Coordinates of C-alpha atoms in Angstrom, one line a residue:
Chain M
M1486 CA 34.3 -4.0 18.0
N1487 CA 34.7 -0.5 16.6
I1488 CA 31.7 0.4 14.1
Y1489 CA 31.8 2.8 11.4
V1490 CA 28.6 3.8 9.7
C1491 CA 29.2 6.3 6.8
I1492 CA 26.4 8.5 5.6
K1493 CA 25.6 11.1 2.9
Q1494 CA 22.7 13.6 3.1
V1495 CA 21.1 14.2 0.0
P1496 CA 18.0 15.8 -1.6
D1497 CA 14.8 14.5 -0.8
T1498 CA 13.6 12.6 -3.2
E1499 CA 10.5 15.2 -4.2
T1500 CA 12.8 17.9 -4.8
K1501 CA 12.6 19.1 -8.5
I1502 CA 16.3 20.1 -9.8
K1503 CA 17.4 23.4 -10.7
L1504 CA 20.9 24.9 -11.7
N1505 CA 22.4 27.8 -10.6
S1506 CA 22.9 30.7 -12.9
D1507 CA 26.6 29.2 -14.5
Q1508 CA 25.1 25.7 -15.0
T1509 CA 28.5 24.6 -12.7
W1510 CA 26.1 22.7 -10.3
I1511 CA 22.8 22.5 -9.0
D1512 CA 20.9 25.3 -7.0
T1513 CA 21.0 24.0 -3.6
S1514 CA 18.7 26.8 -1.9
G1515 CA 15.5 25.6 -0.6
I1516 CA 16.2 22.1 -0.9
K1517 CA 14.8 19.4 2.1
W1518 CA 17.8 17.3 3.0
I1519 CA 17.3 13.8 4.1
V1520 CA 19.7 10.6 5.0
S1521 CA 20.0 8.6 1.9
P1522 CA 17.5 5.9 2.1
Y1523 CA 20.2 3.1 1.5
D1524 CA 21.9 4.8 4.6
E1525 CA 19.4 4.2 6.9
F1526 CA 20.0 0.3 6.6
A1527 CA 23.7 0.9 7.1
I1528 CA 23.0 2.7 10.3
E1529 CA 20.2 -0.1 11.4
E1530 CA 23.1 -2.8 10.7
G1531 CA 25.8 -0.9 12.9
L1532 CA 23.5 -1.1 15.7
K1533 CA 22.1 -4.6 15.4
V1534 CA 25.7 -5.6 15.3
K1535 CA 26.3 -3.7 18.7
A1536 CA 23.3 -5.6 20.0
Q1537 CA 25.4 -8.8 19.1
F1538 CA 28.7 -7.7 20.4
P1539 CA 27.7 -5.5 23.4
E1540 CA 30.9 -3.7 23.8
S1541 CA 30.7 -2.0 20.3
K1542 CA 30.8 1.4 19.9
V1543 CA 28.8 2.8 16.9
T1544 CA 30.1 6.1 15.1
I1545 CA 28.1 8.2 12.4
V1546 CA 30.8 9.6 9.9
S1547 CA 29.5 12.1 6.8
A1548 CA 32.0 14.4 4.9
G1549 CA 30.4 17.5 3.6
P1550 CA 29.0 21.4 4.7
D1551 CA 27.9 22.2 7.8
R1552 CA 24.6 21.1 7.2
V1553 CA 25.1 17.1 7.1
V1554 CA 25.5 17.4 11.0
D1555 CA 22.1 17.1 10.7
A1556 CA 22.2 13.9 9.1
I1557 CA 24.7 12.7 11.7
R1558 CA 22.2 13.6 14.6
T1559 CA 19.5 11.7 12.9
G1560 CA 21.8 8.7 13.2
L1561 CA 23.0 9.6 16.5
A1562 CA 19.2 9.8 17.3
M1563 CA 18.4 5.9 16.5
G1564 CA 21.0 5.0 18.8
A1565 CA 24.6 5.5 17.6
D1566 CA 26.7 6.5 20.0
T1567 CA 28.9 9.3 18.4
G1568 CA 29.9 11.5 15.6
L1569 CA 32.7 12.2 13.4
H1570 CA 31.8 15.3 10.6
I1571 CA 34.5 15.9 8.1
E1572 CA 34.4 18.9 6.4
L1573 CA 34.4 19.1 2.6
P1574 CA 33.0 21.5 -0.1
E1575 CA 29.6 20.3 -2.0
T1576 CA 31.4 19.7 -4.9
A1577 CA 34.1 17.0 -3.8
D1578 CA 34.7 14.0 -5.9
H1579 CA 34.3 10.3 -4.6
F1580 CA 38.4 10.1 -4.4
I1581 CA 38.6 13.0 -2.4
T1582 CA 35.6 11.9 -0.1
A1583 CA 37.0 8.4 0.4
Q1584 CA 40.6 9.3 0.9
A1585 CA 39.4 11.9 3.5
I1586 CA 37.3 9.3 5.2
S1587 CA 39.9 6.9 5.5
K1588 CA 42.5 9.4 6.8
A1589 CA 40.3 10.6 9.4
L1590 CA 39.3 6.8 10.6
Q1591 CA 43.0 6.0 11.0
K1592 CA 43.5 8.7 13.4
E1593 CA 40.5 6.7 15.2
E1594 CA 40.5 3.6 17.4
K1595 CA 40.7 0.9 15.1
V1596 CA 38.0 0.2 12.5
D1597 CA 36.5 -3.5 12.6
L1598 CA 33.5 -3.1 10.6
L1599 CA 32.5 -0.2 8.4
F1600 CA 29.0 0.5 6.7
C1601 CA 27.6 2.6 3.8
G1602 CA 24.3 1.9 1.9
K1603 CA 24.7 0.6 -1.2
E1604 CA 24.3 4.1 -3.0
A1605 CA 23.6 7.6 -2.5
I1606 CA 20.2 8.5 -4.0
D1607 CA 21.7 11.5 -5.7
D1608 CA 24.5 11.0 -7.8
G1609 CA 24.0 7.4 -8.0
A1610 CA 27.5 6.4 -8.2
A1611 CA 28.1 3.6 -5.8
Q1612 CA 31.5 4.5 -5.5
T1613 CA 32.1 6.1 -2.3
A1614 CA 32.0 2.1 0.4
Q1615 CA 34.6 0.5 -2.5
L1616 CA 36.7 3.7 -2.7
I1617 CA 37.1 3.8 1.1
A1618 CA 37.9 -0.1 1.6
A1619 CA 40.7 -0.1 -1.1
A1620 CA 42.4 3.2 0.6
M1621 CA 41.8 1.2 3.5
D1622 CA 43.0 -2.0 1.8
I1623 CA 40.1 -4.3 3.6
P1624 CA 37.5 -6.0 1.6
A1625 CA 34.3 -4.3 0.6
L1626 CA 31.1 -6.4 0.3
T1627 CA 28.5 -4.4 -1.6
V1628 CA 24.7 -4.9 -2.4
I1629 CA 24.2 -7.2 0.6
L1630 CA 20.7 -8.6 1.8
E1631 CA 21.8 -10.6 4.7
A1632 CA 24.7 -10.7 6.6
Q1633 CA 26.2 -13.0 9.7
Y1634 CA 29.0 -11.8 11.8
T1635 CA 31.6 -13.5 14.2
E1636 CA 34.4 -11.2 15.7
N1637 CA 36.6 -11.9 13.0
S1638 CA 35.1 -12.7 9.7
V1639 CA 31.4 -12.0 7.7
Q1640 CA 29.4 -14.0 5.4
V1641 CA 27.6 -12.2 3.4
K1642 CA 24.6 -12.4 0.6
R1643 CA 24.9 -10.0 -2.2
E1644 CA 22.2 -9.1 -4.8
V1645 CA 23.2 -9.3 -8.6
E1646 CA 21.4 -8.9 -11.4
G1647 CA 18.2 -11.0 -12.5
G1648 CA 18.1 -11.5 -8.4
T1649 CA 21.0 -14.2 -8.5
I1650 CA 22.9 -14.0 -5.0
E1651 CA 26.7 -14.5 -4.8
V1652 CA 27.6 -16.0 -1.1
L1653 CA 30.7 -14.8 0.1
E1654 CA 32.7 -14.9 3.0
S1655 CA 35.2 -12.5 4.2
S1656 CA 37.5 -11.7 6.9
L1657 CA 37.2 -8.4 9.1
P1658 CA 37.5 -5.5 9.0
A1659 CA 35.5 -5.0 5.9
V1660 CA 33.1 -2.5 4.1
I1661 CA 29.5 -3.3 3.8
A1662 CA 27.5 -1.5 1.6
A1663 CA 23.5 -2.2 2.3
Q1664 CA 20.9 -3.3 0.1
K1665 CA 17.3 -2.5 1.2
G1666 CA 16.1 -5.6 2.5
L1667 CA 19.0 -5.9 4.8
N1668 CA 17.1 -4.9 7.9
E1669 CA 14.1 -2.9 8.7
P1670 CA 15.6 0.6 10.0
R1671 CA 14.1 1.8 13.6
Y1672 CA 12.5 4.9 14.3
A1673 CA 14.1 7.2 16.5
S1674 CA 12.1 8.1 19.6
L1675 CA 11.2 11.6 21.0
P1676 CA 14.0 10.8 24.0
N1677 CA 16.3 9.5 22.0
I1678 CA 16.2 12.6 19.7
M1679 CA 16.5 14.7 22.4
K1680 CA 19.8 12.6 23.7
A1681 CA 21.0 12.9 20.6
K1682 CA 21.6 16.7 20.8
K1683 CA 24.1 15.8 23.7
K1684 CA 26.0 13.3 21.6
E1685 CA 29.5 14.3 20.5
V1686 CA 30.2 15.1 17.0
K1687 CA 33.9 15.9 16.1
K1688 CA 34.7 18.2 13.5
V1689 CA 37.7 17.4 11.1
S1690 CA 38.8 19.3 8.2
L1691 CA 40.7 18.7 4.8
A1692 CA 43.7 20.3 6.0
D1693 CA 44.0 18.1 9.3
L1694 CA 44.3 15.6 7.3
G1695 CA 47.0 17.1 5.2
M1696 CA 44.8 17.3 2.0
S1697 CA 43.2 20.1 -0.3
E1698 CA 40.6 20.5 -2.8
S1699 CA 43.2 19.9 -5.6
D1700 CA 43.7 16.3 -4.9
Q1701 CA 40.5 15.7 -7.0
K1702 CA 40.3 13.4 -9.5
V1703 CA 37.5 14.2 -11.5
K1704 CA 35.5 17.3 -11.9
L1705 CA 31.6 17.7 -13.3
K1706 CA 30.6 20.5 -15.6
N1707 CA 28.5 21.3 -18.1
F1708 CA 25.1 20.6 -15.9
E1709 CA 21.7 20.3 -17.9
L1710 CA 18.6 19.4 -17.5
P1711 CA 17.1 16.7 -19.4
A1712 CA 15.5 18.5 -22.6
P1713 CA 11.8 19.0 -22.8
K1714 CA 10.5 16.1 -24.7
A1715 CA 8.2 17.2 -28.0
A1716 CA 4.5 16.1 -27.1
G1717 CA 3.9 12.4 -27.8
R1718 CA 1.5 11.0 -30.0
K1719 CA -1.6 9.3 -28.7
L1720 CA -2.9 7.0 -30.3
D1721 CA -7.1 6.8 -31.1
G1722 CA -9.8 4.5 -31.8
T1723 CA -10.7 0.7 -30.2
P1724 CA -8.7 -0.7 -27.8
A1725 CA -7.9 -3.3 -30.8
E1726 CA -7.1 -0.8 -33.2
M1727 CA -4.9 1.0 -30.8
A1728 CA -2.9 -2.0 -30.0
A1729 CA -2.4 -3.0 -33.7
E1730 CA -1.0 0.6 -34.5
L1731 CA 1.0 0.5 -32.2
V1732 CA 2.9 -2.7 -32.4
K1733 CA 3.1 -1.7 -36.0
I1734 CA 4.9 1.7 -35.3
L1735 CA 7.4 -0.3 -33.1
H1736 CA 7.8 -2.7 -35.5
E1737 CA 7.8 -0.6 -38.9
E1738 CA 8.6 3.0 -37.7
V1739 CA 11.0 2.7 -34.8
K1740 CA 12.2 -0.5 -35.4
V1741 CA 12.6 -1.5 -31.2
I1742 CA 10.4 -5.1 -31.7
Chain N
M1193 CA 43.5 5.5 -27.7
K1194 CA 44.5 2.6 -25.9
T1195 CA 41.4 1.2 -23.6
L1196 CA 41.6 -1.8 -21.2
I1197 CA 37.6 -3.3 -21.4
I1198 CA 36.9 -5.6 -18.2
A1199 CA 34.8 -8.7 -19.6
E1200 CA 32.3 -9.9 -17.6
Q1201 CA 30.9 -13.6 -17.9
R1202 CA 28.4 -15.4 -15.5
D1203 CA 28.2 -19.3 -15.4
G1204 CA 30.3 -18.8 -18.9
T1205 CA 28.0 -17.0 -20.8
L1206 CA 29.5 -13.7 -22.0
K1207 CA 27.3 -10.6 -20.8
K1208 CA 25.8 -8.4 -23.6
P1209 CA 27.1 -5.2 -22.3
T1210 CA 30.6 -6.4 -22.7
K1211 CA 30.1 -6.9 -26.3
E1212 CA 28.5 -3.8 -26.8
L1213 CA 31.5 -1.9 -25.0
V1214 CA 34.4 -3.8 -26.9
H1215 CA 32.3 -3.4 -30.3
A1216 CA 31.6 0.5 -29.6
F1217 CA 35.3 1.2 -28.7
S1218 CA 36.8 -1.0 -31.3
Q1219 CA 34.6 0.6 -34.0
A1220 CA 35.8 4.1 -32.9
G1221 CA 39.3 3.0 -33.4
H1222 CA 40.5 2.4 -29.6
E1223 CA 43.3 -0.4 -29.5
V1224 CA 41.1 -2.2 -27.0
H1225 CA 42.7 -4.9 -24.9
V1226 CA 40.0 -7.3 -23.0
L1227 CA 40.7 -8.9 -19.6
L1228 CA 38.9 -12.1 -19.5
T1229 CA 38.9 -13.9 -15.9
G1230 CA 37.1 -17.0 -15.0
E1231 CA 38.2 -21.0 -15.0
G1232 CA 37.3 -22.6 -18.3
V1233 CA 36.5 -19.9 -20.2
Q1234 CA 38.8 -20.0 -23.2
S1235 CA 35.9 -20.1 -25.7
L1236 CA 34.7 -16.6 -24.8
S1237 CA 37.8 -15.0 -25.5
E1238 CA 37.5 -16.3 -29.5
T1239 CA 33.5 -14.7 -29.4
I1240 CA 35.1 -11.4 -27.6
G1241 CA 37.5 -11.4 -30.5
N1242 CA 34.5 -11.5 -32.8
Y1243 CA 33.5 -8.0 -31.6
G1244 CA 36.9 -6.1 -32.7
A1245 CA 39.1 -6.4 -29.9
H1246 CA 42.9 -5.7 -30.8
T1247 CA 44.1 -8.4 -27.7
I1248 CA 42.2 -10.8 -25.3
H1249 CA 44.5 -11.4 -22.2
T1250 CA 42.7 -14.3 -20.2
A1251 CA 43.4 -15.1 -16.7
E1252 CA 42.3 -18.6 -15.5
A1253 CA 42.3 -20.0 -11.8
S1254 CA 40.2 -21.5 -9.4
E1255 CA 40.0 -17.6 -7.8
L1256 CA 38.4 -16.5 -10.6
K1257 CA 35.7 -18.7 -11.1
L1258 CA 33.1 -17.6 -9.2
Y1259 CA 33.6 -14.0 -9.0
T1260 CA 35.3 -11.6 -6.2
A1261 CA 36.0 -7.9 -6.6
E1262 CA 39.2 -8.6 -4.9
A1263 CA 40.7 -10.9 -7.1
T1264 CA 39.3 -9.0 -10.2
T1265 CA 40.8 -6.2 -8.8
R1266 CA 44.3 -7.8 -8.6
A1267 CA 43.5 -9.2 -12.2
T1268 CA 43.0 -5.8 -13.4
L1269 CA 45.9 -4.4 -11.8
A1270 CA 48.3 -6.9 -12.9
L1271 CA 47.5 -6.3 -16.6
V1272 CA 47.7 -2.2 -16.2
E1273 CA 51.0 -2.6 -15.1
T1274 CA 51.7 -4.5 -18.3
I1275 CA 49.9 -2.8 -21.0
Q1276 CA 49.9 0.5 -19.4
P1277 CA 46.2 2.0 -20.9
D1278 CA 44.9 5.5 -21.1
A1279 CA 41.5 4.5 -20.4
I1280 CA 39.7 1.3 -18.3
V1281 CA 36.2 0.8 -18.9
A1282 CA 33.6 -1.7 -17.4
S1283 CA 29.6 -1.9 -17.8
H1284 CA 28.0 -0.3 -14.9
T1285 CA 26.9 -3.6 -13.6
P1286 CA 26.6 -5.1 -10.0
T1287 CA 29.8 -6.4 -11.4
G1288 CA 31.4 -3.4 -12.8
R1289 CA 30.3 -1.0 -10.1
D1290 CA 31.4 -3.2 -7.3
F1291 CA 35.5 -3.7 -8.3
M1292 CA 36.0 -0.7 -10.4
P1293 CA 36.3 1.7 -8.0
Q1294 CA 38.8 -0.4 -6.0
V1295 CA 40.9 -0.7 -9.1
A1296 CA 40.4 3.1 -9.5
M1297 CA 41.7 4.0 -6.0
K1298 CA 44.3 1.6 -6.5
L1299 CA 45.7 3.4 -9.6
G1300 CA 45.2 6.8 -7.7
A1301 CA 42.9 7.4 -10.4
G1302 CA 39.8 9.2 -11.4
L1303 CA 36.3 7.5 -12.1
A1304 CA 33.4 8.3 -13.9
S1305 CA 30.6 6.1 -13.2
D1306 CA 27.2 5.2 -14.8
C1307 CA 28.2 7.2 -17.8
H1308 CA 24.9 7.2 -19.9
Q1309 CA 25.9 9.2 -22.8
V1310 CA 29.4 8.5 -24.2
T1311 CA 31.0 9.9 -27.3
L1312 CA 34.1 8.2 -28.8
S1313 CA 36.7 9.3 -31.3
S1314 CA 39.9 7.4 -31.9
D1315 CA 41.5 9.9 -29.1
S1316 CA 39.2 10.8 -26.9
I1317 CA 36.5 9.9 -24.1
T1318 CA 33.6 12.4 -24.0
A1319 CA 30.9 10.9 -21.1
R1320 CA 28.0 12.6 -19.0
R1321 CA 26.2 10.8 -15.9
P1322 CA 23.4 11.7 -14.5
V1323 CA 22.8 13.4 -11.6
Y1324 CA 20.2 13.5 -9.0
A1325 CA 18.7 10.3 -10.7
G1326 CA 18.7 11.8 -14.3
K1327 CA 17.0 14.8 -13.1
A1328 CA 19.9 16.6 -14.5
S1329 CA 23.1 15.3 -15.9
A1330 CA 27.1 16.5 -16.1
E1331 CA 30.1 16.1 -18.1
V1332 CA 33.2 14.6 -16.2
E1333 CA 36.4 15.9 -16.5
F1334 CA 39.4 14.4 -15.7
V1335 CA 41.7 16.5 -13.6
G1336 CA 44.4 14.1 -12.1
N1337 CA 46.8 11.7 -13.1
G1338 CA 46.5 8.2 -13.9
P1339 CA 44.3 6.1 -16.4
Q1340 CA 41.1 7.2 -17.0
C1341 CA 38.2 4.7 -15.3
Y1342 CA 34.7 4.5 -16.6
T1343 CA 31.5 2.2 -15.6
I1344 CA 29.2 2.4 -18.6
R1345 CA 25.4 2.2 -18.4
A1346 CA 24.1 -1.0 -20.5
N1347 CA 22.5 -0.2 -23.7
S1348 CA 24.1 3.1 -24.3
F1349 CA 25.6 2.4 -27.8
G1350 CA 23.8 0.4 -30.6
N1351 CA 23.3 -3.3 -30.4
P1352 CA 26.6 -4.9 -30.9
S1353 CA 27.3 -6.9 -34.6
E1354 CA 29.8 -10.0 -34.7
G1355 CA 32.2 -9.9 -37.1
T1356 CA 35.6 -12.3 -37.5
S1357 CA 38.3 -11.9 -35.2
S1358 CA 41.6 -10.9 -36.1
A1359 CA 42.6 -10.5 -32.4
K1360 CA 45.9 -11.7 -30.5
Q1361 CA 45.2 -13.9 -27.7
E1362 CA 47.5 -13.5 -24.3
T1363 CA 47.6 -15.3 -21.2
L1364 CA 47.8 -13.3 -18.2
N1365 CA 49.4 -14.9 -14.6
V1366 CA 47.9 -13.1 -11.5
D1367 CA 49.4 -13.8 -7.9
L1368 CA 45.8 -14.7 -6.0
S1369 CA 48.0 -15.6 -2.8
G1370 CA 46.5 -14.3 0.7
L1371 CA 43.0 -13.1 -0.4
K1372 CA 40.8 -12.0 2.2
T1373 CA 37.4 -12.7 0.7
K1374 CA 35.9 -15.9 -0.6
A1375 CA 33.1 -16.7 -3.0
T1376 CA 31.1 -19.8 -1.8
S1377 CA 28.4 -20.2 -3.9
N1378 CA 25.7 -18.7 -6.3
E1379 CA 21.8 -19.0 -6.1
S1380 CA 20.4 -18.5 -9.3
G1381 CA 17.4 -15.6 -9.3
N1382 CA 15.8 -18.6 -12.0
S1383 CA 13.0 -16.2 -13.4
G1384 CA 15.1 -16.4 -16.8
R1385 CA 14.2 -12.8 -17.6
P1386 CA 17.2 -10.5 -18.1
D1387 CA 17.6 -7.6 -15.6
V1388 CA 15.5 -4.9 -16.1
T1389 CA 19.0 -2.4 -16.4
E1390 CA 20.2 -4.9 -19.2
A1391 CA 17.2 -5.7 -20.7
S1392 CA 16.5 -3.7 -24.4
V1393 CA 12.9 -4.2 -23.6
V1394 CA 11.3 -3.3 -20.1
I1395 CA 7.7 -3.7 -19.3
S1396 CA 6.8 -2.0 -16.2
G1397 CA 3.6 -2.1 -14.0
G1398 CA 2.5 -0.1 -11.0
R1399 CA -0.4 -0.7 -8.4
S1400 CA -3.0 -0.7 -10.7
L1401 CA -1.7 -4.4 -11.6
K1402 CA -4.1 -4.8 -8.5
S1403 CA -1.8 -8.0 -7.3
A1404 CA 1.3 -10.0 -8.0
E1405 CA -0.9 -12.6 -10.2
N1406 CA -2.0 -9.9 -12.5
F1407 CA 1.6 -9.3 -13.4
E1408 CA 1.6 -12.0 -15.5
I1409 CA 0.1 -10.2 -18.3
L1410 CA 3.2 -8.0 -18.8
E1411 CA 5.9 -11.3 -18.5
K1412 CA 3.8 -13.0 -21.2
L1413 CA 4.5 -9.3 -23.4
A1414 CA 7.9 -9.2 -22.0
D1415 CA 9.0 -12.8 -22.6
L1416 CA 7.6 -12.1 -26.2
L1417 CA 10.1 -9.5 -26.7
G1418 CA 13.1 -11.0 -24.4
G1419 CA 12.7 -8.1 -22.1
G1420 CA 12.4 -7.8 -18.3
V1421 CA 9.5 -6.9 -16.0
G1422 CA 9.8 -3.6 -13.8
A1423 CA 7.6 -1.8 -11.1
S1424 CA 6.9 1.0 -9.7
R1425 CA 7.8 1.8 -6.2
A1426 CA 3.8 1.4 -5.5
A1427 CA 3.6 -1.5 -7.1
V1428 CA 6.7 -3.2 -5.3
D1429 CA 5.4 -1.5 -1.8
A1430 CA 2.3 -3.2 -2.1
G1431 CA 4.4 -6.6 -2.6
F1432 CA 3.6 -7.3 -6.0
R1433 CA 7.0 -7.5 -7.3
P1434 CA 10.3 -7.8 -5.6
H1435 CA 12.6 -4.6 -4.7
R1436 CA 14.9 -5.5 -7.6
D1437 CA 12.2 -5.0 -10.4
Q1438 CA 12.1 -1.2 -8.9
V1439 CA 12.5 1.1 -11.6
G1440 CA 13.2 4.4 -10.2
Q1441 CA 15.0 6.9 -7.8
T1442 CA 15.0 4.6 -4.9
G1443 CA 15.4 1.4 -7.3
K1444 CA 17.0 0.8 -10.8
V1445 CA 18.0 3.2 -13.3
V1446 CA 17.2 1.9 -16.5
S1447 CA 17.7 2.9 -20.2
P1448 CA 15.8 0.2 -22.9
S1449 CA 15.3 1.2 -26.4
L1450 CA 11.9 0.2 -25.6
Y1451 CA 9.9 1.2 -22.1
I1452 CA 6.2 0.4 -21.8
A1453 CA 4.5 1.8 -18.6
C1454 CA 1.4 0.1 -17.7
G1455 CA -1.0 1.3 -15.5
I1456 CA 2.0 3.5 -13.8
S1457 CA 0.8 7.8 -13.4
G1458 CA 4.8 8.7 -13.6
A1459 CA 5.4 10.3 -10.2
I1460 CA 8.6 12.3 -10.0
Q1461 CA 10.8 9.4 -8.8
H1462 CA 9.7 6.7 -11.1
L1463 CA 10.2 9.0 -14.2
A1464 CA 13.9 9.9 -12.7
G1465 CA 14.7 5.7 -13.1
M1466 CA 13.4 5.8 -16.9
R1467 CA 12.9 8.7 -19.0
T1468 CA 16.5 8.1 -20.4
S1469 CA 14.7 5.2 -22.6
K1470 CA 14.8 5.4 -26.5
T1471 CA 11.3 5.5 -26.8
I1472 CA 8.5 5.2 -24.2
V1473 CA 5.3 3.8 -24.5
A1474 CA 2.5 4.6 -21.8
I1475 CA -0.6 2.6 -21.1
N1476 CA -3.0 4.5 -18.5
T1477 CA -6.8 4.9 -17.8
D1478 CA -6.1 8.5 -16.8
P1479 CA -5.4 10.8 -20.0
D1480 CA -3.7 13.4 -17.4
A1481 CA -1.4 10.7 -16.0
P1482 CA 1.9 12.6 -16.0
I1483 CA 3.8 9.8 -17.6
F1484 CA 2.1 10.9 -21.2
Q1485 CA 4.1 13.9 -20.6
I1486 CA 7.5 12.2 -21.6
A1487 CA 5.6 9.1 -23.7
D1488 CA 6.6 9.0 -27.3
Y1489 CA 3.2 6.9 -27.9
G1490 CA 0.4 6.7 -25.5
I1491 CA -2.6 4.5 -25.2
V1492 CA -5.7 6.2 -22.9
G1493 CA -7.4 2.8 -22.2
D1494 CA -7.3 0.0 -19.6
L1495 CA -4.2 -2.1 -19.6
F1496 CA -6.0 -5.3 -18.6
E1497 CA -7.4 -4.9 -22.1
V1498 CA -4.7 -3.4 -23.9
V1499 CA -1.9 -5.3 -22.7
P1500 CA -3.1 -8.8 -23.9
L1501 CA -4.5 -7.4 -27.4
L1502 CA -0.8 -6.0 -28.0
T1503 CA 1.0 -9.4 -27.1
E1504 CA -1.5 -11.0 -29.7
E1505 CA -0.5 -8.3 -32.4
V1506 CA 3.3 -9.0 -31.3
K1507 CA 2.5 -12.7 -32.0
K1508 CA 1.4 -12.0 -35.4
I1509 CA 5.1 -10.2 -36.6
K1510 CA 6.9 -13.2 -34.8

């Protein structure tokens, strides 16, 4: 099978976000970049399917500035075969990202399975996997906790609200967006990290795909940091007094209970 | 403005975020068209009318009984072609976020997802969305052609109120031949509590709850208030709660009317997931815990003592 895993490089969750001087984007200087955590489940799932169908090839795809090649190397160190870097500006929207990935994959060998994380933890939009699927006219199966594969079909369990599970069957090719719990991502061993440095990472630009930045559909503007909150009120008294006062406030003043 | 809202139902029950959207957009003066899909759901279209919709288009088929993105996308596209809306809106729920990107791509339209601050007038929608898990936010500007597509976070508008319907009822026929995906069954989560992303009250616990069993004291309070139960990453990693209850940057982002953090110190990743809650209460033994910096009301105390007392006090007003 030809397996593709699309991953995104995001700021580490410890990052304190600052804005750039004209508030048109965040200040990316000094950020430590990581592979978005849900994408690690996507990489692992690609490798697991390769173990089930040993003739398979796993390609790690990432769109973004040059720094994302580091994320691709992480996937290669986990055991993927080859990489594909689609050069995109930092500010590209999801639409253009998905179109670029879809067009780049059309130039590759036939796609059987494409894995993504269920969302990236930076913008949390949860769009790109579904956008790619729609651009390629294949099904998208999202928030997947469990999957069983045959040569040309997949059965999945999808997590929705309240812990309800939807069971779905789909033909392949399909896009699968991984939820935490789908598998247990492996750690890259040191020899594999060394080997990954020699694996091929192909580069494709927007122009190579006949696209330009002006194909974007949305732009983000007027960035703001959350307004600092006024100091809250600490209640005093015995625990029983504080509990009574809090319930009174929530019921009579704030009216939320 | 002509706005199409995609209704969401599960097992024949209309979801609260749908009522919220229909009510808010109708109140703002939009011509609200609603797409309702399912099988045997006609009675729900009456309810939707009570929240102010202009027209409800119902598509019924066995393929729409259990939700799939593929069939819902087809129904949406069929209706868009007929009514040509200016905007298409769904809730940012596991359902809305699943099919809406597919609708947007098929229409060549932009999508603003997980909008949490939405300002409506009769001819415009202004939406801000969180970025970096709420550590910052930005306004979404549409620069391409096509209808504007939005998914909006639950609890972004006030509580919807029901009135009398003057809605038109239409039937939508959808070609559902040759579908590639099939929903075979649903396994119920069975907790009976609302999901933390939809609940208007969320009671969350941290590792200091010490065990899965001890979450019962939070559950009792949550059940009295019709709320959901959340957890910090530390509590989830300790195995006290499933990942689906995790609030924070690597879990769920929530905006309830009331968020009560019990024994949660307030790591930056947790704050990112709940800071847009309208009223925040923190209960913690450590007076210097960062959670107190964003709490509207703080109780320095032992949650094992304070939470049961709160439960007793709430019983008195119920």
